[in-house]
Short mmCIF file of C-alpha atoms in Angstrom, two decimals:
data_model
loop_
_atom_site.label_atom_id
_atom_site.label_comp_id
_atom_site.label_asym_id
_atom_site.label_seq_id
_atom_site.Cartn_x
_atom_site.Cartn_y
_atom_site.Cartn_z
CA UNK A 7 21.58 -71.83 59.11
CA UNK A 8 18.99 -71.15 56.41
CA UNK A 9 19.47 -74.64 54.99
CA UNK A 10 18.98 -76.23 58.43
CA UNK A 11 15.80 -74.17 58.96
CA UNK A 12 14.33 -75.25 55.60
CA UNK A 13 15.22 -78.89 56.27
CA UNK A 14 13.57 -78.70 59.69
CA UNK A 15 10.39 -77.25 58.14
CA UNK A 16 10.30 -80.00 55.50
CA UNK A 17 10.75 -82.72 58.13
CA UNK A 18 8.06 -81.15 60.30
CA UNK A 19 5.58 -81.18 57.41
CA UNK A 20 6.37 -84.80 56.59
CA UNK A 21 6.31 -85.94 60.20
CA UNK A 22 3.03 -84.28 61.04
CA UNK A 23 1.19 -86.13 58.30
CA UNK A 24 0.11 -82.80 56.87
CA UNK A 25 -1.63 -83.14 53.57
CA UNK A 26 -1.80 -79.41 52.91
CA UNK A 27 0.83 -79.69 50.21
CA UNK A 28 -0.61 -82.82 48.62
CA UNK A 29 -4.31 -81.89 48.64
CA UNK A 30 -6.00 -81.47 45.30
CA UNK A 31 -9.45 -80.41 44.18
CA UNK A 32 -11.46 -83.47 43.14
CA UNK A 33 -13.11 -83.77 39.75
CA UNK A 34 -16.68 -84.94 39.32
CA UNK A 35 -15.31 -88.21 37.87
CA UNK A 36 -13.28 -88.78 41.04
CA UNK A 37 -16.27 -88.00 43.27
CA UNK A 38 -18.58 -90.28 41.29
CA UNK A 39 -16.12 -93.20 41.23
CA UNK A 40 -16.75 -94.14 44.90
CA UNK A 41 -19.07 -94.01 47.83
CA UNK A 42 -17.53 -91.76 50.51
CA UNK A 43 -17.89 -93.05 54.09
CA UNK A 44 -17.31 -90.76 57.04
CA UNK A 45 -14.20 -91.79 58.95
CA UNK A 46 -13.44 -88.70 61.09
CA UNK A 47 -15.11 -85.39 61.84
CA UNK A 48 -13.97 -82.51 64.03
CA UNK A 49 -15.33 -79.08 64.83
CA UNK A 50 -13.44 -75.78 64.63
CA UNK A 51 -11.82 -76.48 68.02
CA UNK A 52 -10.58 -79.91 66.87
CA UNK A 53 -13.13 -81.81 69.00
CA UNK A 54 -14.68 -84.96 67.50
CA UNK A 55 -18.24 -84.43 66.26
CA UNK A 56 -19.75 -87.41 68.09
CA UNK A 57 -23.27 -86.78 66.73
CA UNK A 58 -22.17 -87.88 63.24
CA UNK A 59 -21.29 -91.37 64.51
CA UNK A 60 -24.15 -93.55 65.78
CA UNK A 61 -23.24 -96.91 67.29
CA UNK A 62 -24.81 -99.85 65.46
CA UNK A 63 -25.45 -97.89 62.25
CA UNK A 64 -23.56 -97.83 58.98
CA UNK A 65 -21.37 -94.73 58.58
CA UNK A 66 -22.76 -91.51 57.17
CA UNK A 67 -22.02 -91.79 53.45
CA UNK A 68 -21.99 -89.46 50.45
CA UNK A 69 -22.79 -90.75 46.98
CA UNK A 70 -22.15 -88.59 43.95
CA UNK A 71 -23.90 -89.40 40.68
CA UNK A 72 -24.05 -87.25 37.55
CA UNK A 73 -25.49 -83.97 38.82
CA UNK A 74 -26.69 -85.34 42.20
CA UNK A 75 -25.27 -85.96 45.65
CA UNK A 76 -27.10 -88.26 48.07
CA UNK A 77 -26.57 -88.55 51.82
CA UNK A 78 -26.94 -92.16 52.92
CA UNK A 79 -27.32 -94.04 56.22
CA UNK A 80 -29.16 -91.27 58.00
CA UNK A 81 -32.67 -91.42 59.43
CA UNK A 82 -33.99 -89.78 56.27
CA UNK A 83 -32.81 -89.91 52.68
CA UNK A 84 -31.37 -86.62 51.41
CA UNK A 85 -30.43 -85.72 47.84
CA UNK A 86 -29.44 -82.49 46.13
CA UNK A 87 -28.30 -81.34 42.76
CA UNK A 88 -24.58 -80.66 42.98
CA UNK A 89 -21.88 -78.94 41.03
CA UNK A 90 -18.31 -77.99 41.72
CA UNK A 91 -17.19 -74.38 41.46
CA UNK A 92 -13.46 -74.64 41.96
CA UNK A 93 -13.13 -76.45 45.27
CA UNK A 94 -16.64 -75.44 46.43
CA UNK A 95 -19.47 -77.99 46.66
CA UNK A 96 -22.61 -76.20 45.49
CA UNK A 97 -25.84 -77.96 46.54
CA UNK A 98 -29.23 -76.86 45.19
CA UNK A 99 -32.83 -78.10 45.05
CA UNK A 100 -32.37 -80.54 47.91
CA UNK A 101 -35.03 -82.99 48.98
CA UNK A 102 -35.23 -84.86 52.28
CA UNK A 103 -37.72 -87.51 53.29
CA UNK A 104 -39.60 -86.72 56.48
CA UNK A 105 -39.80 -89.99 58.36
CA UNK A 106 -39.75 -89.55 62.11
CA UNK A 107 -36.43 -90.52 63.64
CA UNK A 108 -37.32 -92.76 66.59
CA UNK A 109 -33.94 -92.58 68.35
CA UNK A 110 -32.79 -89.12 69.47
CA UNK A 111 -29.16 -89.78 68.48
CA UNK A 112 -30.25 -90.68 64.93
CA UNK A 113 -32.30 -87.46 64.68
CA UNK A 114 -29.27 -85.49 65.90
CA UNK A 115 -27.05 -87.23 63.33
CA UNK A 116 -29.47 -86.13 60.59
CA UNK A 117 -29.43 -82.52 61.83
CA UNK A 118 -25.64 -82.43 62.21
CA UNK A 119 -25.07 -83.97 58.77
CA UNK A 120 -27.22 -81.26 57.21
CA UNK A 121 -25.20 -78.58 59.01
CA UNK A 122 -22.00 -80.17 57.75
CA UNK A 123 -22.77 -80.00 54.03
CA UNK A 124 -25.15 -77.05 53.78
CA UNK A 125 -24.23 -73.45 54.33
CA UNK A 126 -23.00 -70.29 52.73
CA UNK A 127 -20.36 -70.01 51.63
CA UNK A 128 -20.51 -73.56 50.35
CA UNK A 129 -18.14 -76.13 51.86
CA UNK A 130 -14.83 -76.91 50.19
CA UNK A 131 -13.69 -80.33 49.00
CA UNK A 132 -10.18 -81.68 48.60
CA UNK A 133 -8.58 -85.07 48.05
CA UNK A 134 -5.74 -85.65 50.48
CA UNK A 135 -2.57 -87.62 49.82
CA UNK A 136 -4.28 -90.80 51.11
CA UNK A 137 -7.15 -90.54 48.61
CA UNK A 138 -9.66 -89.44 51.27
CA UNK A 139 -12.20 -86.71 50.64
CA UNK A 140 -11.82 -83.74 52.99
CA UNK A 141 -14.86 -81.51 53.43
CA UNK A 142 -14.56 -78.19 55.31
CA UNK A 143 -17.54 -75.96 56.03
CA UNK A 144 -18.07 -72.33 57.00
CA UNK A 145 -18.32 -73.28 60.70
CA UNK A 146 -14.80 -74.72 60.72
CA UNK A 147 -15.93 -78.35 60.76
CA UNK A 148 -13.71 -80.84 58.94
CA UNK A 149 -14.96 -84.24 57.80
CA UNK A 150 -12.78 -86.97 56.31
CA UNK A 151 -14.54 -89.48 54.05
CA UNK A 152 -12.76 -92.60 52.85
CA UNK A 153 -13.56 -94.13 49.46
CA UNK A 154 -15.63 -97.31 49.35
CA UNK A 155 -16.73 -99.38 46.36
CA UNK A 156 -19.94 -98.48 44.57
CA UNK A 157 -22.75 -101.04 44.79
CA UNK A 158 -22.71 -103.69 42.09
CA UNK A 159 -25.45 -103.11 39.52
#
């Protein structure tokens, strides 16, 4: 009976696509090796965060460079100093340009993106078994970023 129960649990974990067992904390080298494009985002209730996806615009993207994280493809450019403390993404000394966002949905994307990555306690980062970056914040939001090639210099 115990063996059947353990086998059922193992099959359930595999079948559900759960990456809880395969997740790992990324290193700065892993973060800086790619651009990270938003593929999925859900709130604490599991509902898609539509505001982060604007039709006709490139996906919200994170770029990590030595000591800095930039948020790309928003209405305004945002950059902060970053460091990892365990699995926590610590952002400090952020700057954001202040161009007016003409379209309301683009302004809302900017606001929602800021809420996603900023907050106390700091959001956590993990690499799942597919190589995607999983960000979770204090509000219960979860964002999945897929790796993309860095621009050619």
